[in-house]
Short mmCIF file of C-alpha atoms and ligand atoms in Angstrom, two decimals:
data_model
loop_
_atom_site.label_atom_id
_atom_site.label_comp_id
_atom_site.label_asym_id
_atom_site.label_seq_id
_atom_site.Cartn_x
_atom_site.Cartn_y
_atom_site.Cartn_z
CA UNK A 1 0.00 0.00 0.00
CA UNK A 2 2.32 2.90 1.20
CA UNK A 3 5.60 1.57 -0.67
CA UNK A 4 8.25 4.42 -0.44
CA UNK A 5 7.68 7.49 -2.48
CA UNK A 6 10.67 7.25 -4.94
CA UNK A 7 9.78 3.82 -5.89
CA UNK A 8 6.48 3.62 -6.84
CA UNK A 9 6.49 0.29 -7.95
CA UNK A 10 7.99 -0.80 -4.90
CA UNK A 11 10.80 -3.25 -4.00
CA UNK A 12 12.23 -5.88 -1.68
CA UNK A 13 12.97 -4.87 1.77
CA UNK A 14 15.66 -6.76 1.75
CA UNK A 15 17.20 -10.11 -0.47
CA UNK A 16 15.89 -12.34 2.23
CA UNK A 17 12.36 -11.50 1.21
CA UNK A 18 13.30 -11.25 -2.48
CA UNK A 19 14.86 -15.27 -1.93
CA UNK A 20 11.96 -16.42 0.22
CA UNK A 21 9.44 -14.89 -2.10
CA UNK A 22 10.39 -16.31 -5.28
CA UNK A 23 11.54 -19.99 -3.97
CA UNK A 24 8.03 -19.48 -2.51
CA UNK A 25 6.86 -19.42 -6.08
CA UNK A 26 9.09 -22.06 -6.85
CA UNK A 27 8.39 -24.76 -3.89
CA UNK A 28 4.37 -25.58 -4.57
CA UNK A 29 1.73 -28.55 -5.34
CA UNK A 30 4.42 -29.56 -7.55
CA UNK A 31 7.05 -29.62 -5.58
CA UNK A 32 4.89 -31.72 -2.75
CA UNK A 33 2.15 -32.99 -4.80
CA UNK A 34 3.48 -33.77 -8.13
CA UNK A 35 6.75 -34.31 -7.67
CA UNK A 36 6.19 -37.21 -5.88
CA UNK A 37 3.27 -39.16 -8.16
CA UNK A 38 6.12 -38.71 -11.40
CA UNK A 39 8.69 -40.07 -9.66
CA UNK A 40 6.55 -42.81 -8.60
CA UNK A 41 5.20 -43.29 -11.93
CA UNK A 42 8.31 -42.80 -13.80
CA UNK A 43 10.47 -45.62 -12.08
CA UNK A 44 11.68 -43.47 -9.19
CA UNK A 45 15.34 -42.82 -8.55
CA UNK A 46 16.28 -43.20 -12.26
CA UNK A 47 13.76 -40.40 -13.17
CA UNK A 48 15.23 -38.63 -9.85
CA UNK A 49 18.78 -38.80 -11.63
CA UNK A 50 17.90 -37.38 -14.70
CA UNK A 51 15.55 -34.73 -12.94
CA UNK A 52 18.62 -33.56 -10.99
CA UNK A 53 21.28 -33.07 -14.44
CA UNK A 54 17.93 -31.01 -16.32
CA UNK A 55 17.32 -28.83 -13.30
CA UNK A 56 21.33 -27.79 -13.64
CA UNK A 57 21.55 -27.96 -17.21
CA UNK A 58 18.06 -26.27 -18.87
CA UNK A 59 17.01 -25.04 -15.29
CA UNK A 60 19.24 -22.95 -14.17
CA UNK A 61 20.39 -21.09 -17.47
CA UNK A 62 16.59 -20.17 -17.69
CA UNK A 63 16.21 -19.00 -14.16
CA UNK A 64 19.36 -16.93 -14.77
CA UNK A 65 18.41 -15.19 -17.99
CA UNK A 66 14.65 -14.53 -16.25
CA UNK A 67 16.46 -13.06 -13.22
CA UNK A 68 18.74 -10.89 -15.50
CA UNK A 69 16.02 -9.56 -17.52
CA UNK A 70 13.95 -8.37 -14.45
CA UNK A 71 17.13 -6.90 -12.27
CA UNK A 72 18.58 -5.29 -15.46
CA UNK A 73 15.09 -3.32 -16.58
CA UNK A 74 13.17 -2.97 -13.20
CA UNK A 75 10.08 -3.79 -15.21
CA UNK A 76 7.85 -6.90 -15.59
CA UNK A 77 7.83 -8.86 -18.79
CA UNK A 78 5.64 -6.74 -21.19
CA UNK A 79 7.56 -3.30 -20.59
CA UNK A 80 10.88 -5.45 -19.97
CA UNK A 81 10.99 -6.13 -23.65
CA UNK A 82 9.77 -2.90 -24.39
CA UNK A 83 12.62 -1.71 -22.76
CA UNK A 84 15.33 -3.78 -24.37
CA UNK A 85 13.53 -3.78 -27.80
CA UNK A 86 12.12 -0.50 -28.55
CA UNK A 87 9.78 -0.52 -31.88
CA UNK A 88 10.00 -4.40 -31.64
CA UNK A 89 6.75 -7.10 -31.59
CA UNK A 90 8.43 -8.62 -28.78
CA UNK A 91 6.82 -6.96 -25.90
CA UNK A 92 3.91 -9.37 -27.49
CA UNK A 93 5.56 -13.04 -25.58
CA UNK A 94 5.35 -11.03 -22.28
CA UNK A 95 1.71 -10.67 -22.83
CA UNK A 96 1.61 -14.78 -23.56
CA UNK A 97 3.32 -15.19 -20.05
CA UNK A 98 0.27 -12.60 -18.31
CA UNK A 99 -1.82 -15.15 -20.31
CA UNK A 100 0.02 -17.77 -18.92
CA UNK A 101 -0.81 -16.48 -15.47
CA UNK A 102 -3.95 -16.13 -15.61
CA UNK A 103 -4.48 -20.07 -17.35
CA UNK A 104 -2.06 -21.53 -14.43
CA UNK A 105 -3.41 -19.91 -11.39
CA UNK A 106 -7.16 -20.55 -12.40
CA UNK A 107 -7.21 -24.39 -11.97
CA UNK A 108 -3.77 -24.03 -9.08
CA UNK A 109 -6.72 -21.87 -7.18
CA UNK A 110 -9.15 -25.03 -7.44
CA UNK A 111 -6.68 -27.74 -6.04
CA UNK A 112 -5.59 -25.41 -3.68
CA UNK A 113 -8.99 -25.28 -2.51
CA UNK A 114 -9.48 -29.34 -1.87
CA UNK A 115 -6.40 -28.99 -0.07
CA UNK A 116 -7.74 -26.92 2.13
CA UNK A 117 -10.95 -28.54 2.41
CA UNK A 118 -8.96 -31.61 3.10
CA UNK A 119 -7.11 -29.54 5.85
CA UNK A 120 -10.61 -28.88 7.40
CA UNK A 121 -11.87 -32.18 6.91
CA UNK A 122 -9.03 -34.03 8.88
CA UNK A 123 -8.59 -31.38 11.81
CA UNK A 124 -12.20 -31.66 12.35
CA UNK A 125 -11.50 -35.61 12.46
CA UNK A 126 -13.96 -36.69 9.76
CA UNK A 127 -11.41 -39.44 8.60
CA UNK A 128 -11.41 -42.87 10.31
CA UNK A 129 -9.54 -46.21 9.35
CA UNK A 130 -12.99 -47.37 7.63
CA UNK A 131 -13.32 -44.66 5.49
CA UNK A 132 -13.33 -45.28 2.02
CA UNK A 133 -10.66 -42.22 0.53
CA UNK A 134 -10.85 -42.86 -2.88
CA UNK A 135 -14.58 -42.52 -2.57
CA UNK A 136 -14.10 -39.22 -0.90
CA UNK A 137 -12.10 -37.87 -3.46
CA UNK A 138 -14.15 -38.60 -6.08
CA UNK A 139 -17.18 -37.59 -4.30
CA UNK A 140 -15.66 -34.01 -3.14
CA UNK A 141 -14.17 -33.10 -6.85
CA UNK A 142 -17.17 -34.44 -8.63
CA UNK A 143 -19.32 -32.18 -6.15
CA UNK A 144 -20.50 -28.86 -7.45
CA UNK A 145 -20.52 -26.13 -4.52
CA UNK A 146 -17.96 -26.82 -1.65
CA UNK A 147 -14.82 -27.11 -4.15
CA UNK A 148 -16.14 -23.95 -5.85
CA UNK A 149 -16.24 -22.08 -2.22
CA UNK A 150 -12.72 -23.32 -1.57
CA UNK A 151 -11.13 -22.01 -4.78
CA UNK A 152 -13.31 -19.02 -3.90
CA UNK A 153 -11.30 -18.59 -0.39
CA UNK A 154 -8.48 -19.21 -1.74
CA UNK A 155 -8.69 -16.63 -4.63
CA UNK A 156 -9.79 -14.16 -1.97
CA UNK A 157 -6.74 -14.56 0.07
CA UNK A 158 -4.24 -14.18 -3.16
CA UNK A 159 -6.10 -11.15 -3.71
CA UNK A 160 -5.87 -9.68 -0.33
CA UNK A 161 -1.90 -10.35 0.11
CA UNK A 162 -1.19 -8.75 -3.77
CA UNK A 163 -3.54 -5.73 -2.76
CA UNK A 164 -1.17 -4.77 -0.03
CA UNK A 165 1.93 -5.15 -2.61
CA UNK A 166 5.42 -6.30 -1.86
CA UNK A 167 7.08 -5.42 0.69
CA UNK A 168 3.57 -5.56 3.34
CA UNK A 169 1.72 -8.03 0.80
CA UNK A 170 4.01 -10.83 -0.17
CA UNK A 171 7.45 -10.26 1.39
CA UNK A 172 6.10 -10.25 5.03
CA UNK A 173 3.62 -13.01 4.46
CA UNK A 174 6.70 -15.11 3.08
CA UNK A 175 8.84 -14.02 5.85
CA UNK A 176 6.25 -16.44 8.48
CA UNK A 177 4.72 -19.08 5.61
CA UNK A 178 8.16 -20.10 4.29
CA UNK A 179 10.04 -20.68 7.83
CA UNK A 180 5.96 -22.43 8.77
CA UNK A 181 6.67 -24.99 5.68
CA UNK A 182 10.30 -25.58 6.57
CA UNK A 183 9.12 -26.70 10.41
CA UNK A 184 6.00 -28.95 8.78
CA UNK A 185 8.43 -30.56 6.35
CA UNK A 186 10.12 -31.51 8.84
CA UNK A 187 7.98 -33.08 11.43
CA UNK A 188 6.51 -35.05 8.59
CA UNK A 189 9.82 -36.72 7.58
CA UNK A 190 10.41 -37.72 11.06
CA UNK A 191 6.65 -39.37 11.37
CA UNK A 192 6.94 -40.80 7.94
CA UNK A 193 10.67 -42.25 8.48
CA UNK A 194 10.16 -43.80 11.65
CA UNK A 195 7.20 -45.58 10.92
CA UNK A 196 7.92 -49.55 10.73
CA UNK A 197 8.23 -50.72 7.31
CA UNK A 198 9.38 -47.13 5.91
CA UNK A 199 13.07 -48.26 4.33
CA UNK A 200 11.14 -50.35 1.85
CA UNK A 201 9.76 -46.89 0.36
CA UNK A 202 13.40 -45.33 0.55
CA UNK A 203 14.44 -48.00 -1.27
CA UNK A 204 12.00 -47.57 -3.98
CA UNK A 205 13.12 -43.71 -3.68
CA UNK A 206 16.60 -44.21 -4.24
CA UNK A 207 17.55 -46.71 -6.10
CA UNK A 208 17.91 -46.45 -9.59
CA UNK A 209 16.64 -48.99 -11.76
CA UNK A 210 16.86 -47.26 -15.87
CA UNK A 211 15.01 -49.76 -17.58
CA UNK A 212 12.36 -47.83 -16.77
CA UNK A 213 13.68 -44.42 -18.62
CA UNK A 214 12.32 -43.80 -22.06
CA UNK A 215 12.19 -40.88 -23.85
CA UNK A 216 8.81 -40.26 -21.90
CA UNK A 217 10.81 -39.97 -18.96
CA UNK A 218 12.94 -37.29 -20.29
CA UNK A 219 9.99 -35.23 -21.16
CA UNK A 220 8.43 -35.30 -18.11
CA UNK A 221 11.38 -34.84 -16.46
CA UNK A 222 12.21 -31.54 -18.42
CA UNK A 223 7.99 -30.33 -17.56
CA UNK A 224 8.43 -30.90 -14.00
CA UNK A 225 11.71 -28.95 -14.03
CA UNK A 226 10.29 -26.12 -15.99
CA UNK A 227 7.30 -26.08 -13.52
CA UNK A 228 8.62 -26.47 -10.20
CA UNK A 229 10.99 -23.84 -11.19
CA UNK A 230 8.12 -21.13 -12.09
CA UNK A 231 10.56 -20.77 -15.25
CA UNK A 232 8.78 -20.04 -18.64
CA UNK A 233 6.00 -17.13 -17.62
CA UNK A 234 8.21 -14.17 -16.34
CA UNK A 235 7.70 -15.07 -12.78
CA UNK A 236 11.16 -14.26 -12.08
CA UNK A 237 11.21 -11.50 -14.52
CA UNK A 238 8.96 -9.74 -12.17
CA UNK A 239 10.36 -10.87 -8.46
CA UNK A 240 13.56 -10.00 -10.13
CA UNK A 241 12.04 -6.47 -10.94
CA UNK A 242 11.77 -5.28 -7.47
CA UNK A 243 15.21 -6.17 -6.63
CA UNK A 244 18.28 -3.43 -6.20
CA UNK A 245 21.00 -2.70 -8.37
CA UNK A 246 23.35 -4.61 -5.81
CA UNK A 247 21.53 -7.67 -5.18
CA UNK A 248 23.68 -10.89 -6.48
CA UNK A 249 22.00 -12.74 -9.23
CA UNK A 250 24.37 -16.31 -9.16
CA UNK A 251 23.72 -16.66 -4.95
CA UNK A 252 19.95 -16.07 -5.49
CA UNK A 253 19.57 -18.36 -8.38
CA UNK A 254 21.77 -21.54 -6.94
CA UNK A 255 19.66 -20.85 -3.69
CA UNK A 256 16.44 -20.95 -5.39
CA UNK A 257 17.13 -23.98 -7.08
CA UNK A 258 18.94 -25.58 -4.28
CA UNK A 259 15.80 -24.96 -1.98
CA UNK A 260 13.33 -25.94 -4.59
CA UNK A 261 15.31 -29.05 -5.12
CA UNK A 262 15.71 -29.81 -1.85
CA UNK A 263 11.84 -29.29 -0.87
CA UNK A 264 10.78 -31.79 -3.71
CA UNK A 265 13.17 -34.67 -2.49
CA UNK A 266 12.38 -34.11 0.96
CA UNK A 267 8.52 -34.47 -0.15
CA UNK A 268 9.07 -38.00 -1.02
CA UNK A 269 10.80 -38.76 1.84
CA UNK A 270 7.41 -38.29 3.49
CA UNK A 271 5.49 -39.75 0.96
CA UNK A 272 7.20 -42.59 -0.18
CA UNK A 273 8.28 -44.85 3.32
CA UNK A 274 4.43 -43.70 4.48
CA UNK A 275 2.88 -45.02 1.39
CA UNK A 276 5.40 -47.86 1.61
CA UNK A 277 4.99 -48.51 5.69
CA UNK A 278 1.51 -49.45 4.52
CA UNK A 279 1.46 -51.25 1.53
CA UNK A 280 -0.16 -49.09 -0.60
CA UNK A 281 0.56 -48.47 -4.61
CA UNK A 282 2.75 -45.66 -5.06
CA UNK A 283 2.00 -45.17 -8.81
CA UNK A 284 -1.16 -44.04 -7.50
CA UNK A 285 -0.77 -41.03 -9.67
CA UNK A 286 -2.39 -37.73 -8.72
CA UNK A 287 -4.22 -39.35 -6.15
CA UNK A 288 -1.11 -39.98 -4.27
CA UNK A 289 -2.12 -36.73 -1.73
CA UNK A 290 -5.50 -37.06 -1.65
CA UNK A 291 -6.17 -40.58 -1.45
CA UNK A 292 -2.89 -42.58 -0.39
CA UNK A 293 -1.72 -39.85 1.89
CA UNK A 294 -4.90 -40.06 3.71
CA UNK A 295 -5.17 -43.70 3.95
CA UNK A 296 -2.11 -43.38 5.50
CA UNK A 297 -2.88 -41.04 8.19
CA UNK A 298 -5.83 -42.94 9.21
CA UNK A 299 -3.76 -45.66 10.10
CA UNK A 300 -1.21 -44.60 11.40
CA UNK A 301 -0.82 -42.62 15.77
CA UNK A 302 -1.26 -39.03 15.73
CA UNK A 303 -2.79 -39.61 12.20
CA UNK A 304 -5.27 -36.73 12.33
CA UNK A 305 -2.47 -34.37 13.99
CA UNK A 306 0.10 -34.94 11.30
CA UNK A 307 -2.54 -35.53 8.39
CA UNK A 308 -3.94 -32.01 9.24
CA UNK A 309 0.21 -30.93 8.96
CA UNK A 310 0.19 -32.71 5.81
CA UNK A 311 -2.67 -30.54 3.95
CA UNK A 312 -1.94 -27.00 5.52
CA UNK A 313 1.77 -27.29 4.22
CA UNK A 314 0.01 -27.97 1.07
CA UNK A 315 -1.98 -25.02 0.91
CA UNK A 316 0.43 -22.79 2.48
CA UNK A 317 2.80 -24.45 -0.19
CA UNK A 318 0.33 -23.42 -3.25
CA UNK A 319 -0.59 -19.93 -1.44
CA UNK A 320 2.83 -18.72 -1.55
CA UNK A 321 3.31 -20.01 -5.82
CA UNK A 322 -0.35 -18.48 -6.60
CA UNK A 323 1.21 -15.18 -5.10
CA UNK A 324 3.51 -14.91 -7.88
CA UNK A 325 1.34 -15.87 -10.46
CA UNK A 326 -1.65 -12.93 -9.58
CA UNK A 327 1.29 -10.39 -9.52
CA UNK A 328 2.62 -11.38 -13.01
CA UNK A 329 -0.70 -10.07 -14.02
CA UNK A 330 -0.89 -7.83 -11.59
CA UNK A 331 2.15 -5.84 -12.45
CA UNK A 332 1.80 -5.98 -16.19
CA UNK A 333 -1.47 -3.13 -15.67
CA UNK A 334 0.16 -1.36 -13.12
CA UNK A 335 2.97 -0.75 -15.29
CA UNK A 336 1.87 -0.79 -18.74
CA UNK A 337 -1.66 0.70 -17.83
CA UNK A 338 -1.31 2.23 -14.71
CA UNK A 339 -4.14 1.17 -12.76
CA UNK A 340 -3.96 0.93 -9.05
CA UNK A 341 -2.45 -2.21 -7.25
CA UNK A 342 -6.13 -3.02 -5.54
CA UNK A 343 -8.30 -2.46 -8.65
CA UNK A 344 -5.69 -4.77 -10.57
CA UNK A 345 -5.70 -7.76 -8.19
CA UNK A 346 -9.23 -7.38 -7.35
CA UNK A 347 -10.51 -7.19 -10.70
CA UNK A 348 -7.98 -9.79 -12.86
CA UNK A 349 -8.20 -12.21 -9.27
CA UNK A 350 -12.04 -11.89 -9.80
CA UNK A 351 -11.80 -13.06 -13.44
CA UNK A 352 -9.56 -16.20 -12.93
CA UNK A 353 -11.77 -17.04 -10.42
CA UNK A 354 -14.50 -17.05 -12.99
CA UNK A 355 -11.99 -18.83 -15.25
CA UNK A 356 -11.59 -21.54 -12.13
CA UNK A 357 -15.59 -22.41 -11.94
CA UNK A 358 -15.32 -24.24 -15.12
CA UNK A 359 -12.12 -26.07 -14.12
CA UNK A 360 -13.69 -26.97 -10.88
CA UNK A 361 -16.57 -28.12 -12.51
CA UNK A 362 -15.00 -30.15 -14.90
CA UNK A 363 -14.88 -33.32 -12.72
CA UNK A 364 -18.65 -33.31 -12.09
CA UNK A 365 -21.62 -31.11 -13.38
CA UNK A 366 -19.56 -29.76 -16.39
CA UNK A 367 -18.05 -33.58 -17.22
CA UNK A 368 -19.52 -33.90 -20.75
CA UNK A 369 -17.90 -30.66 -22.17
CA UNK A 370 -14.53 -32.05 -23.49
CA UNK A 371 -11.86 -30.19 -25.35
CA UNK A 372 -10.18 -32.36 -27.93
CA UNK A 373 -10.83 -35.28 -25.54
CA UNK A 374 -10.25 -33.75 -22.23
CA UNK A 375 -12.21 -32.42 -19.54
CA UNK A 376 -11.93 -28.82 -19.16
CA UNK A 377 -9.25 -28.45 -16.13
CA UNK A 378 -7.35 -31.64 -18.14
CA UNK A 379 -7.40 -29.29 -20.94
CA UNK A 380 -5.88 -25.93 -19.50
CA UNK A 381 -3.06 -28.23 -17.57
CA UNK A 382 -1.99 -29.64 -21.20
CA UNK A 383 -2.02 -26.01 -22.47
CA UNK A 384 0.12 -24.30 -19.62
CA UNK A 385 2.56 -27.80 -19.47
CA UNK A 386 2.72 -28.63 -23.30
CA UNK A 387 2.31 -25.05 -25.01
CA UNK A 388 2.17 -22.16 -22.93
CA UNK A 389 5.36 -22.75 -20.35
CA UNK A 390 7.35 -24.70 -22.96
CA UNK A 391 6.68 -21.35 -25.48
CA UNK A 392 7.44 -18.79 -22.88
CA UNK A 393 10.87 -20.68 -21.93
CA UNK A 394 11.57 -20.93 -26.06
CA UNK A 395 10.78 -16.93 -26.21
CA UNK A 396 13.20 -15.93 -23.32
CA UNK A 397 15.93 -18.26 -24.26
CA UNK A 398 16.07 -16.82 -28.01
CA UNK A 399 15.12 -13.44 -26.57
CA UNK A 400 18.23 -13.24 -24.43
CA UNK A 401 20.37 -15.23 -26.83
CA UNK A 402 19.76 -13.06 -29.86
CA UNK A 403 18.02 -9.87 -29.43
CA UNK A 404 18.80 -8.52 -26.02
CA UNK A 405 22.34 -10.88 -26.34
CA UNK A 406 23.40 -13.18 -24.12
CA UNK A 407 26.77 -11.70 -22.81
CA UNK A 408 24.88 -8.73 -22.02
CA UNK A 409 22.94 -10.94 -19.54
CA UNK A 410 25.79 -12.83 -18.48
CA UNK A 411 27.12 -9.41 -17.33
CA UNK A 412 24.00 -8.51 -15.31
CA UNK A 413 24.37 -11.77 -13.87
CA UNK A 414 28.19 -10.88 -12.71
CA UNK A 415 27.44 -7.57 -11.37
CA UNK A 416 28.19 -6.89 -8.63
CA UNK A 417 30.47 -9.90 -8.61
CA UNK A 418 29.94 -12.54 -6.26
CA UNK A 419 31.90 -15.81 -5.27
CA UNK A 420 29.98 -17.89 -8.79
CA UNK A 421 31.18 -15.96 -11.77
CA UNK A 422 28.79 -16.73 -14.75
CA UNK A 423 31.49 -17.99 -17.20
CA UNK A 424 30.99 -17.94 -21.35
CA UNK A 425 29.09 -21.64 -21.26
CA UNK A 426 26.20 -19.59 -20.41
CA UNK A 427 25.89 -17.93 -23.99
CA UNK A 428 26.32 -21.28 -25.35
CA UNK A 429 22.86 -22.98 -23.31
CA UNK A 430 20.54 -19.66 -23.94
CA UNK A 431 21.71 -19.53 -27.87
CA UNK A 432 22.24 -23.35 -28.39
CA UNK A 433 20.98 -25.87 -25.47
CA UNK A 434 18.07 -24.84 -24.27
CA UNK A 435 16.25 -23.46 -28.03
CA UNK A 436 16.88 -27.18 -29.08
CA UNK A 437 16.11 -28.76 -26.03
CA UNK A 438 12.76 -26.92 -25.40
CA UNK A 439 11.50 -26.92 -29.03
CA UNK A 440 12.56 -31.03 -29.07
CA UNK A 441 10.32 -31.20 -25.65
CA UNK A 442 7.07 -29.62 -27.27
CA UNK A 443 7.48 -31.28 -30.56
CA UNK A 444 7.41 -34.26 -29.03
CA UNK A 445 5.19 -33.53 -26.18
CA UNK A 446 2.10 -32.66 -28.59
CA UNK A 447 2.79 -35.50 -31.16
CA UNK A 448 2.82 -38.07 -27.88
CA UNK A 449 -0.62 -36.27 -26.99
CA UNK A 450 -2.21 -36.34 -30.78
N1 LIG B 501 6.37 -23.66 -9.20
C1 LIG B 501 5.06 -23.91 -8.67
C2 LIG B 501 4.95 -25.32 -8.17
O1 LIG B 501 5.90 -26.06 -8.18
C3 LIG B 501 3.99 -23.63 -9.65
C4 LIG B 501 4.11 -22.29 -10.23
C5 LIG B 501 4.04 -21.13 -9.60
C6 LIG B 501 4.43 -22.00 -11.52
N2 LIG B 501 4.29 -20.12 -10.44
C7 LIG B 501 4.53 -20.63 -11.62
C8 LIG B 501 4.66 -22.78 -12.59
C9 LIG B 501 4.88 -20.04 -12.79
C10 LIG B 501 5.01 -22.18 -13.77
C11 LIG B 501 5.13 -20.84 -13.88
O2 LIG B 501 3.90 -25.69 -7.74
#
């Protein structure tokens, strides 16, 4: 609301909030709920191998040239490339990313809402060892209303933290959420691993058996990294926007992924000897947190206690990504349009809810309405995972490569210098690697899906 005078936009307080803020966007369902259900159904620590080399090799280039862009302009995406190509189209790919935004954060908002209608459910104790959670699932995403309220609350919350902008909107509500997750995460390993039975899980976990890797693996290995980065829709453009001219671009980025990393392996650490401690299937796919987990908890002491844990580190975990994606919007009209910060978040936060109800309703009431064969929320994940992310990470990469240049980045990136010098391989993955790699990944990706 009242950011200082001779910053209007407004900017990190300091780089602690700028880190925790943007591996907030970064650590989210898919770091906790994703990650976990394509590792298990990708043959588990071989996909965890080659998840690991992509999140170095097309990850952090990416996150780098994002973070350059933002620092080096002070603008989000649409007037970034304004900036850095006057009289240019390409202005146009940051309005694909606000796009992207808005997509993303419509159907995020709805499965953030059964988490926290799960985290209701199991602090008020409604589950029991009898209960049938499959059954449950299916009964609360096929039902019309409560899901719909959820999202609704969940929206309104996003809304309310971007009104009051960054430094009192989403720097000090990262500065308790992010230390909250940390502590959950790790009460829940220590249930999960000392549960009998739990090494046969870790074992699944960790060791590597490649007969399972295809070139399906490799895919879905470069998605997840693109997603659970928020690379590929100017998310860091923007965080990187607010930051000051002496804030060190190498630290931040190796910290963001190293966090991010770190909270997705540590997420199957809870889920995998759990699921594993009980003999349940641990391909179970995206019903791994909804259905397995709470199975799980039902069965096993202090259940309820740590199941409740479970789903409010979920939602916190999703509350903290959806953040970034509102102010991607957010920011494009208050600096290409100047409107107000409330009227923006308000108003665009009042229209992805709208675009949510269909999403939501997708699994019950609005079933028969299919978009070349899938449901409508099925349909916007394929267009943020196969088209719109994979685009926006082919737009930056030949963006910074060619027009803005990449050495020109790679100097951002070493000012002020800082222990990690950027060295000249960098030019070489935004020109070369990552193009190729990210145009072989959609290619692919849409003639495995037609
Ligand atoms: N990274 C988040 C997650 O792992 C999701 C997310 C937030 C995201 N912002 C994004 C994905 C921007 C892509 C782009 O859950």
């Amino acid at each position: 609301m009242n950011e200082p005078n001779n910053c209007p936009r407004g900017s990190w307080k300091s780089s602690l909030g700028f880190l925790l803020a943007a591996t907030g966007s970064a650590v989210g369902l898919g770091n906790i709920w994703r990650f976990p259900y394509v590792v298990g159904t990708n043959g588990g620590a071989a996909f965890l191998i080659i998840y690991l080399i992509l999140v170095a090799v097309i990850g952090l280039p990416l996150l780098l040239a994002e973070l350059t862009v933002g620092k080096h302009t002070g603008k989000s995406p649409v007037s970034a490339f304004k900036a850095l190509a006057p009289g240019t189209k390409w202005w146009f790919s940051g309005m694909i990313f606000v796009i992207t935004g808005f997509v993303i954060l419509s159907f995020y908002s709805v499965v953030a809402g059964w988490a926290m209608s799960y985290f209701f459910k199991t602090v008020r104790g409604l589950f029991s060892a009898e209960t049938d959670f499959a059954a449950v699932f299916t009964g609360h995403i096929e039902s019309s209303l409560t899901p719909l309220i959820w999202h609704l609350v969940f929206m309104a919350i996003t809304i309310g933290i971007i009104c009051c902008g960054i430094v009192k909107g989403i720097e000090r509500s990262v500065r308790v959420l992010m230390p909250a997750l940390s502590l959950l995460l790790v009460v829940l390993v220590i249930r999960s691993l000392t549960l009998p039975g739990s090494a046969a899980g870790l074992s699944f976990y960790l060791k590597p058996d490649f007969s399972e890797i295809s070139p399906q693996t490799i895919l879905s290995a470069i998605g997840q990294a693109f997603y659970t980065l928020s690379l590929g829709m100017g998310v860091m453009i923007t965080y990187a926007s607010y930051l000051s001219k002496d804030s060190k671009i190498p630290g931040n980025a190796l910290g963001i992924i190293g966090i991010d990393t770190l909270i997705a392996l540590v997420a199957g650490f809870i889920i995998f000897p759990a699921v594993f401690a009980l003999n349940l299937d641990p391909s179970a796919g995206a019903g791994l947190a909804f259905i397995t987990l709470p199975a799980v908890f039902s069965q096993i002491p202090g259940g309820l206690f740590f199941g409740s844990l479970f789903f409010l580190l979920l939602s916190i975990a999703a509350l903290t990504s959806a953040l970034s994606l509102l102010e991607v919007v957010v920011s494009w009209l208050i600096d290409e349009h100047n409107w107000s910060r409330k009227k923006a978040s308000a108003l665009m936060g009042f229209f992805i809810f709208l675009l949510g109800i269909p999403a939501s309703l997708s699994f019950g009431a609005w079933s028969g309405f299919t978009i070349a064969g899938m449901n409508f929320f099925d349909f916007l994940d394929f267009l943020q995972e196969s088209i719109l992310l994979p685009l926006g990470g082919l737009l930056i990469s030949i963006f910074v490569g060619y027009v803005w240049k990449a050495h020109r980045s790679r100097k951002v990136a070493n000012d002020p210098p800082c222990g990690f010098n950027i060295g000249k391989w960098y030019d070489i993955f935004i020109r070369f690697v990552l193009p190729l790699a990210i145009a072989l990944v959609m290619i692919f990706g849409l003639i495995d899906r037609f």
